[in-house]
Amino acid sequence: EIVMTQSPATLSVSPGERATLSCRASQSVSSNLAWYQQKPGQAPRLLIYGASTRATGIPARFSGSGSGTEFTLTISSLQSEDFAVYYCQQYNNWPPLTFGQGTKVEIK
Amino acid sequence: QVQLVQSGAEVKKPGASVKVSCKASGYTFTSYYMHWVRQAPGQGLEWMGIINPSGGSTSYAQKFQGRVTMTRDTSTSTVYMELSSLRSEDTAVYYCARPKGETMSLDYWGQGTLVTVSS
């Protein structure tokens, strides 16, 4: 089973600043990596798939990069609606699909 | 538009079983797999398994083998997830989720069903 590790656990950022979230896989997942945003009481929302392709309707301030074992989600200028928990997920070697433990982006 | 509508919240006693439904609409039901993912209170996302609505084949996470059964009804475009021998640690929100095309990223999610296991 591929283990996904996200860092940091919590990221404190001021509105308008850049946020950089990391995700590491225990072995290569090629570019088969997705990012999700989850707000309290809501289902996760797909942001990025294929490591760098934005899902439908996702603003351009969200970008993904990386391949193999190291991945990054960047939010270029944080808006109030971006404060949430973010998860990465690999779908290269499955079953099982595996998720990172999440990064909470909070207001500084 | 694609919609996944799940059944309502459940309260169960330890040792009981629960069956959660997920009704799909807005697309060809048999053309996409369906996953089940759960989230314990304050915790992360945990994949439980997948069903192919076309033939009914399934694959389950090892952790749930022997306790989970996923089925589908093509006449109503509904998938089901039944979890047996419930324990307190199974208290969670259970989601169905449809993958995006050929990838296994999950682009449509149900609203979630809270299952509470308590004596």
PDB file of C-alpha atoms in Angstrom:
ATOM      1  CA  GLU A   1       0.000   0.000   0.000  1.00  0.00           C
ATOM      2  CA  ILE A   2       1.303   3.439  -0.924  1.00  0.00           C
ATOM      3  CA  VAL A   3       1.485   5.822   2.024  1.00  0.00           C
ATOM      4  CA  MET A   4       0.806   9.490   1.326  1.00  0.00           C
ATOM      5  CA  THR A   5       2.324  12.025   3.729  1.00  0.00           C
ATOM      6  CA  GLN A   6       1.268  15.684   3.722  1.00  0.00           C
ATOM      7  CA  SER A   7       3.046  18.615   5.266  1.00  0.00           C
ATOM      8  CA  PRO A   8       2.573  20.750   7.168  1.00  0.00           C
ATOM      9  CA  ALA A   9      -0.390  19.555   9.203  1.00  0.00           C
ATOM     10  CA  THR A  10      -1.538  23.157   9.633  1.00  0.00           C
ATOM     11  CA  LEU A  11      -0.600  26.194   7.584  1.00  0.00           C
ATOM     12  CA  SER A  12      -1.370  29.681   8.858  1.00  0.00           C
ATOM     13  CA  VAL A  13      -1.624  32.188   6.033  1.00  0.00           C
ATOM     14  CA  SER A  14      -2.930  35.725   5.672  1.00  0.00           C
ATOM     15  CA  PRO A  15      -5.527  36.486   2.977  1.00  0.00           C
ATOM     16  CA  GLY A  16      -3.812  37.463  -0.256  1.00  0.00           C
ATOM     17  CA  GLU A  17      -0.663  35.499   0.535  1.00  0.00           C
ATOM     18  CA  ARG A  18       0.607  32.396  -1.218  1.00  0.00           C
ATOM     19  CA  ALA A  19       0.128  28.954   0.304  1.00  0.00           C
ATOM     20  CA  THR A  20       2.301  25.981  -0.580  1.00  0.00           C
ATOM     21  CA  LEU A  21       1.208  22.502   0.473  1.00  0.00           C
ATOM     22  CA  SER A  22       3.316  19.364   0.071  1.00  0.00           C
ATOM     23  CA  CYS A  23       2.468  15.718  -0.486  1.00  0.00           C
ATOM     24  CA  ARG A  24       4.949  12.861  -0.585  1.00  0.00           C
ATOM     25  CA  ALA A  25       4.312   9.293  -1.731  1.00  0.00           C
ATOM     26  CA  SER A  26       6.131   6.303  -0.264  1.00  0.00           C
ATOM     27  CA  GLN A  27       6.849   5.118  -3.813  1.00  0.00           C
ATOM     28  CA  SER A  28       6.388   6.589  -7.257  1.00  0.00           C
ATOM     29  CA  VAL A  29       2.817   7.325  -8.310  1.00  0.00           C
ATOM     30  CA  SER A  30       3.855   8.870 -11.626  1.00  0.00           C
ATOM     31  CA  SER A  31       1.423  11.774 -12.193  1.00  0.00           C
ATOM     32  CA  ASN A  32      -1.589   9.893 -10.842  1.00  0.00           C
ATOM     33  CA  LEU A  33      -2.205  12.317  -8.020  1.00  0.00           C
ATOM     34  CA  ALA A  34      -5.273  14.338  -7.098  1.00  0.00           C
ATOM     35  CA  TRP A  35      -5.894  17.198  -4.674  1.00  0.00           C
ATOM     36  CA  TYR A  36      -9.161  17.866  -2.870  1.00  0.00           C
ATOM     37  CA  GLN A  37     -10.527  20.720  -0.784  1.00  0.00           C
ATOM     38  CA  GLN A  38     -12.907  20.022   2.068  1.00  0.00           C
ATOM     39  CA  LYS A  39     -14.839  22.559   4.115  1.00  0.00           C
ATOM     40  CA  PRO A  40     -16.600  21.720   7.386  1.00  0.00           C
ATOM     41  CA  GLY A  41     -19.776  19.741   6.871  1.00  0.00           C
ATOM     42  CA  GLN A  42     -19.168  19.324   3.144  1.00  0.00           C
ATOM     43  CA  ALA A  43     -17.986  16.531   0.889  1.00  0.00           C
ATOM     44  CA  PRO A  44     -14.505  16.854  -0.609  1.00  0.00           C
ATOM     45  CA  ARG A  45     -14.213  18.799  -3.867  1.00  0.00           C
ATOM     46  CA  LEU A  46     -11.809  17.764  -6.599  1.00  0.00           C
ATOM     47  CA  LEU A  47      -9.328  20.542  -7.369  1.00  0.00           C
ATOM     48  CA  ILE A  48      -6.507  18.923  -9.338  1.00  0.00           C
ATOM     49  CA  TYR A  49      -6.024  15.586 -11.090  1.00  0.00           C
ATOM     50  CA  GLY A  50      -3.117  14.211 -13.051  1.00  0.00           C
ATOM     51  CA  ALA A  51      -0.928  16.152 -10.597  1.00  0.00           C
ATOM     52  CA  SER A  52      -1.386  19.444 -12.455  1.00  0.00           C
ATOM     53  CA  THR A  53      -4.722  19.604 -14.323  1.00  0.00           C
ATOM     54  CA  ARG A  54      -7.379  21.779 -12.752  1.00  0.00           C
ATOM     55  CA  ALA A  55     -10.814  20.219 -12.496  1.00  0.00           C
ATOM     56  CA  THR A  56     -13.799  21.919 -14.073  1.00  0.00           C
ATOM     57  CA  GLY A  57     -14.582  25.290 -12.549  1.00  0.00           C
ATOM     58  CA  ILE A  58     -11.500  25.482 -10.345  1.00  0.00           C
ATOM     59  CA  PRO A  59      -9.956  28.980 -10.267  1.00  0.00           C
ATOM     60  CA  ALA A  60      -6.554  29.547 -11.796  1.00  0.00           C
ATOM     61  CA  ARG A  61      -5.068  30.530  -8.421  1.00  0.00           C
ATOM     62  CA  PHE A  62      -4.916  26.789  -7.668  1.00  0.00           C
ATOM     63  CA  SER A  63      -2.017  24.979  -9.300  1.00  0.00           C
ATOM     64  CA  GLY A  64      -0.458  21.578  -8.868  1.00  0.00           C
ATOM     65  CA  SER A  65       2.995  20.338  -9.708  1.00  0.00           C
ATOM     66  CA  GLY A  66       5.298  17.370  -9.251  1.00  0.00           C
ATOM     67  CA  SER A  67       5.614  13.765 -10.324  1.00  0.00           C
ATOM     68  CA  GLY A  68       6.966  10.542  -8.921  1.00  0.00           C
ATOM     69  CA  THR A  69       6.985  10.958  -5.157  1.00  0.00           C
ATOM     70  CA  GLU A  70       6.938  14.727  -4.536  1.00  0.00           C
ATOM     71  CA  PHE A  71       3.950  16.961  -5.206  1.00  0.00           C
ATOM     72  CA  THR A  72       2.920  20.512  -4.429  1.00  0.00           C
ATOM     73  CA  LEU A  73      -0.389  22.356  -4.364  1.00  0.00           C
ATOM     74  CA  THR A  74      -0.007  26.124  -4.582  1.00  0.00           C
ATOM     75  CA  ILE A  75      -2.719  28.665  -3.915  1.00  0.00           C
ATOM     76  CA  SER A  76      -1.305  31.871  -5.363  1.00  0.00           C
ATOM     77  CA  SER A  77      -3.362  34.423  -3.438  1.00  0.00           C
ATOM     78  CA  LEU A  78      -5.550  33.083  -0.691  1.00  0.00           C
ATOM     79  CA  GLN A  79      -9.161  34.135  -0.688  1.00  0.00           C
ATOM     80  CA  SER A  80     -11.468  33.844   2.318  1.00  0.00           C
ATOM     81  CA  GLU A  81     -13.226  30.858   0.755  1.00  0.00           C
ATOM     82  CA  ASP A  82      -9.935  28.942   0.449  1.00  0.00           C
ATOM     83  CA  PHE A  83      -9.520  28.336   4.173  1.00  0.00           C
ATOM     84  CA  ALA A  84     -10.214  24.624   4.407  1.00  0.00           C
ATOM     85  CA  VAL A  85      -8.559  21.214   4.680  1.00  0.00           C
ATOM     86  CA  TYR A  86      -6.710  19.890   1.638  1.00  0.00           C
ATOM     87  CA  TYR A  87      -6.052  16.233   0.858  1.00  0.00           C
ATOM     88  CA  CYS A  88      -3.869  14.539  -1.714  1.00  0.00           C
ATOM     89  CA  GLN A  89      -4.767  11.107  -3.112  1.00  0.00           C
ATOM     90  CA  GLN A  90      -2.872   8.665  -5.298  1.00  0.00           C
ATOM     91  CA  TYR A  91      -4.508   6.465  -7.889  1.00  0.00           C
ATOM     92  CA  ASN A  92      -1.457   4.955  -9.537  1.00  0.00           C
ATOM     93  CA  ASN A  93      -1.306   1.699  -7.553  1.00  0.00           C
ATOM     94  CA  TRP A  94      -4.687   0.579  -6.350  1.00  0.00           C
ATOM     95  CA  PRO A  95      -6.493  -0.959  -4.637  1.00  0.00           C
ATOM     96  CA  PRO A  96      -6.390   0.680  -2.280  1.00  0.00           C
ATOM     97  CA  LEU A  97      -6.733   4.314  -3.224  1.00  0.00           C
ATOM     98  CA  THR A  98      -4.846   6.176  -0.515  1.00  0.00           C
ATOM     99  CA  PHE A  99      -5.146   9.692   0.857  1.00  0.00           C
ATOM    100  CA  GLY A 100      -2.807  11.906   2.783  1.00  0.00           C
ATOM    101  CA  GLN A 101      -3.820  12.892   6.292  1.00  0.00           C
ATOM    102  CA  GLY A 102      -4.671  16.429   5.217  1.00  0.00           C
ATOM    103  CA  THR A 103      -3.341  19.968   5.593  1.00  0.00           C
ATOM    104  CA  LYS A 104      -5.516  22.545   7.295  1.00  0.00           C
ATOM    105  CA  VAL A 105      -5.112  26.032   5.869  1.00  0.00           C
ATOM    106  CA  GLU A 106      -6.155  28.544   8.517  1.00  0.00           C
ATOM    107  CA  ILE A 107      -6.301  32.297   8.740  1.00  0.00           C
ATOM    108  CA  LYS A 108      -3.202  33.871  10.239  1.00  0.00           C
TER     109      LYS A 108
ATOM    110  CA  GLN B   1     -26.178  17.381 -14.154  1.00  0.00           C
ATOM    111  CA  VAL B   2     -24.525  14.577 -12.260  1.00  0.00           C
ATOM    112  CA  GLN B   3     -25.992  13.982  -8.809  1.00  0.00           C
ATOM    113  CA  LEU B   4     -25.316  11.406  -6.147  1.00  0.00           C
ATOM    114  CA  VAL B   5     -27.957  11.388  -3.428  1.00  0.00           C
ATOM    115  CA  GLN B   6     -27.367   9.283  -0.355  1.00  0.00           C
ATOM    116  CA  SER B   7     -29.725   7.910   2.255  1.00  0.00           C
ATOM    117  CA  GLY B   8     -30.187   9.562   5.620  1.00  0.00           C
ATOM    118  CA  ALA B   9     -28.334   9.340   8.897  1.00  0.00           C
ATOM    119  CA  GLU B  10     -28.388   6.098  10.855  1.00  0.00           C
ATOM    120  CA  VAL B  11     -27.905   5.172  14.500  1.00  0.00           C
ATOM    121  CA  LYS B  12     -26.918   1.561  15.143  1.00  0.00           C
ATOM    122  CA  LYS B  13     -25.928  -0.547  18.101  1.00  0.00           C
ATOM    123  CA  PRO B  14     -22.599  -2.371  18.214  1.00  0.00           C
ATOM    124  CA  GLY B  15     -22.777  -5.655  16.341  1.00  0.00           C
ATOM    125  CA  ALA B  16     -25.546  -4.496  14.029  1.00  0.00           C
ATOM    126  CA  SER B  17     -25.329  -3.841  10.282  1.00  0.00           C
ATOM    127  CA  VAL B  18     -26.025  -0.723   8.267  1.00  0.00           C
ATOM    128  CA  LYS B  19     -26.876  -0.336   4.593  1.00  0.00           C
ATOM    129  CA  VAL B  20     -26.298   3.028   2.922  1.00  0.00           C
ATOM    130  CA  SER B  21     -27.657   3.840  -0.516  1.00  0.00           C
ATOM    131  CA  CYS B  22     -26.397   6.197  -3.200  1.00  0.00           C
ATOM    132  CA  LYS B  23     -28.741   7.069  -6.069  1.00  0.00           C
ATOM    133  CA  ALA B  24     -27.053   8.348  -9.212  1.00  0.00           C
ATOM    134  CA  SER B  25     -28.553  10.565 -11.884  1.00  0.00           C
ATOM    135  CA  GLY B  26     -27.456  12.740 -14.777  1.00  0.00           C
ATOM    136  CA  TYR B  27     -25.196  10.199 -16.470  1.00  0.00           C
ATOM    137  CA  THR B  28     -25.143   6.607 -17.689  1.00  0.00           C
ATOM    138  CA  PHE B  29     -25.034   4.652 -14.443  1.00  0.00           C
ATOM    139  CA  THR B  30     -23.233   1.620 -15.853  1.00  0.00           C
ATOM    140  CA  SER B  31     -20.442   3.653 -17.474  1.00  0.00           C
ATOM    141  CA  TYR B  32     -18.613   4.662 -14.288  1.00  0.00           C
ATOM    142  CA  TYR B  33     -17.319   2.797 -11.281  1.00  0.00           C
ATOM    143  CA  MET B  34     -18.464   3.956  -7.850  1.00  0.00           C
ATOM    144  CA  HIS B  35     -16.240   4.248  -4.790  1.00  0.00           C
ATOM    145  CA  TRP B  36     -17.066   4.395  -1.096  1.00  0.00           C
ATOM    146  CA  VAL B  37     -14.959   6.569   1.201  1.00  0.00           C
ATOM    147  CA  ARG B  38     -15.489   7.197   4.886  1.00  0.00           C
ATOM    148  CA  GLN B  39     -14.407   9.891   7.325  1.00  0.00           C
ATOM    149  CA  ALA B  40     -14.435   9.450  11.072  1.00  0.00           C
ATOM    150  CA  PRO B  41     -15.145  12.586  13.151  1.00  0.00           C
ATOM    151  CA  GLY B  42     -12.226  15.005  12.872  1.00  0.00           C
ATOM    152  CA  GLN B  43     -10.213  12.526  10.830  1.00  0.00           C
ATOM    153  CA  GLY B  44      -9.080  12.083   7.240  1.00  0.00           C
ATOM    154  CA  LEU B  45     -10.494  10.213   4.271  1.00  0.00           C
ATOM    155  CA  GLU B  46     -10.388   6.410   4.135  1.00  0.00           C
ATOM    156  CA  TRP B  47     -11.109   4.388   0.995  1.00  0.00           C
ATOM    157  CA  MET B  48     -13.374   1.411   1.540  1.00  0.00           C
ATOM    158  CA  GLY B  49     -13.879  -0.107  -1.875  1.00  0.00           C
ATOM    159  CA  ILE B  50     -15.246   0.092  -5.392  1.00  0.00           C
ATOM    160  CA  ILE B  51     -18.062  -1.430  -7.404  1.00  0.00           C
ATOM    161  CA  ASN B  52     -18.474  -1.693 -11.141  1.00  0.00           C
ATOM    162  CA  PRO B  53     -22.162  -0.957 -11.712  1.00  0.00           C
ATOM    163  CA  SER B  54     -22.022  -2.637 -15.093  1.00  0.00           C
ATOM    164  CA  GLY B  55     -21.223  -6.176 -13.964  1.00  0.00           C
ATOM    165  CA  GLY B  56     -21.386  -5.798 -10.214  1.00  0.00           C
ATOM    166  CA  SER B  57     -17.754  -6.750  -9.579  1.00  0.00           C
ATOM    167  CA  THR B  58     -16.215  -5.327  -6.436  1.00  0.00           C
ATOM    168  CA  SER B  59     -12.880  -4.718  -4.753  1.00  0.00           C
ATOM    169  CA  TYR B  60     -12.623  -3.929  -1.061  1.00  0.00           C
ATOM    170  CA  ALA B  61      -9.911  -2.491   1.130  1.00  0.00           C
ATOM    171  CA  GLN B  62      -8.281  -5.242   3.135  1.00  0.00           C
ATOM    172  CA  LYS B  63      -9.338  -3.580   6.363  1.00  0.00           C
ATOM    173  CA  PHE B  64     -13.012  -4.130   5.524  1.00  0.00           C
ATOM    174  CA  GLN B  65     -12.804  -7.553   3.871  1.00  0.00           C
ATOM    175  CA  GLY B  66     -15.445  -9.824   5.327  1.00  0.00           C
ATOM    176  CA  ARG B  67     -17.471  -6.960   6.788  1.00  0.00           C
ATOM    177  CA  VAL B  68     -18.407  -4.859   3.764  1.00  0.00           C
ATOM    178  CA  THR B  69     -20.631  -5.679   0.808  1.00  0.00           C
ATOM    179  CA  MET B  70     -21.216  -3.351  -2.120  1.00  0.00           C
ATOM    180  CA  THR B  71     -24.084  -4.004  -4.488  1.00  0.00           C
ATOM    181  CA  ARG B  72     -25.990  -2.177  -7.168  1.00  0.00           C
ATOM    182  CA  ASP B  73     -29.456  -2.010  -8.696  1.00  0.00           C
ATOM    183  CA  THR B  74     -29.260  -0.952 -12.318  1.00  0.00           C
ATOM    184  CA  SER B  75     -33.039  -0.501 -12.531  1.00  0.00           C
ATOM    185  CA  THR B  76     -32.872   2.390 -10.061  1.00  0.00           C
ATOM    186  CA  SER B  77     -29.261   3.529 -10.694  1.00  0.00           C
ATOM    187  CA  THR B  78     -28.471   2.957  -7.055  1.00  0.00           C
ATOM    188  CA  VAL B  79     -25.418   1.504  -5.350  1.00  0.00           C
ATOM    189  CA  TYR B  80     -25.414   0.191  -1.799  1.00  0.00           C
ATOM    190  CA  MET B  81     -22.767  -0.243   0.859  1.00  0.00           C
ATOM    191  CA  GLU B  82     -23.505  -2.589   3.750  1.00  0.00           C
ATOM    192  CA  LEU B  83     -21.174  -2.766   6.716  1.00  0.00           C
ATOM    193  CA  SER B  84     -21.697  -5.470   9.319  1.00  0.00           C
ATOM    194  CA  SER B  85     -20.479  -6.200  12.846  1.00  0.00           C
ATOM    195  CA  LEU B  86     -20.446  -2.496  13.583  1.00  0.00           C
ATOM    196  CA  ARG B  87     -18.263  -1.132  16.368  1.00  0.00           C
ATOM    197  CA  SER B  88     -17.849   2.350  17.792  1.00  0.00           C
ATOM    198  CA  GLU B  89     -14.854   2.972  15.528  1.00  0.00           C
ATOM    199  CA  ASP B  90     -17.177   2.714  12.505  1.00  0.00           C
ATOM    200  CA  THR B  91     -18.871   5.963  13.511  1.00  0.00           C
ATOM    201  CA  ALA B  92     -18.185   8.122  10.480  1.00  0.00           C
ATOM    202  CA  VAL B  93     -19.601   9.935   7.489  1.00  0.00           C
ATOM    203  CA  TYR B  94     -19.802   7.567   4.537  1.00  0.00           C
ATOM    204  CA  TYR B  95     -19.527   8.969   1.022  1.00  0.00           C
ATOM    205  CA  CYS B  96     -20.109   7.496  -2.411  1.00  0.00           C
ATOM    206  CA  ALA B  97     -17.939   9.078  -5.091  1.00  0.00           C
ATOM    207  CA  ARG B  98     -17.726   8.747  -8.855  1.00  0.00           C
ATOM    208  CA  PRO B  99     -14.371   8.803 -10.601  1.00  0.00           C
ATOM    209  CA  LYS B 100     -13.448  11.220 -13.340  1.00  0.00           C
ATOM    210  CA  GLY B 101     -13.410   9.288 -16.578  1.00  0.00           C
ATOM    211  CA  GLU B 102     -10.480   6.917 -16.895  1.00  0.00           C
ATOM    212  CA  THR B 103      -8.716   8.355 -13.860  1.00  0.00           C
ATOM    213  CA  MET B 104      -9.528   7.349 -10.316  1.00  0.00           C
ATOM    214  CA  SER B 105      -9.657  10.906  -9.091  1.00  0.00           C
ATOM    215  CA  LEU B 106     -13.107  11.452  -7.622  1.00  0.00           C
ATOM    216  CA  ASP B 107     -14.998  14.343  -9.149  1.00  0.00           C
ATOM    217  CA  TYR B 108     -18.565  13.761  -7.945  1.00  0.00           C
ATOM    218  CA  TRP B 109     -19.427  12.996  -4.351  1.00  0.00           C
ATOM    219  CA  GLY B 110     -22.617  12.236  -2.506  1.00  0.00           C
ATOM    220  CA  GLN B 111     -23.595  14.497   0.365  1.00  0.00           C
ATOM    221  CA  GLY B 112     -22.467  11.921   2.907  1.00  0.00           C
ATOM    222  CA  THR B 113     -24.333   9.722   5.366  1.00  0.00           C
ATOM    223  CA  LEU B 114     -23.527   9.882   9.064  1.00  0.00           C
ATOM    224  CA  VAL B 115     -23.534   6.472  10.705  1.00  0.00           C
ATOM    225  CA  THR B 116     -23.350   6.550  14.491  1.00  0.00           C
ATOM    226  CA  VAL B 117     -22.574   3.353  16.369  1.00  0.00           C
ATOM    227  CA  SER B 118     -23.508   3.608  20.009  1.00  0.00           C
ATOM    228  CA  SER B 119     -24.951   1.396  22.691  1.00  0.00           C
TER     229      SER B 119
END
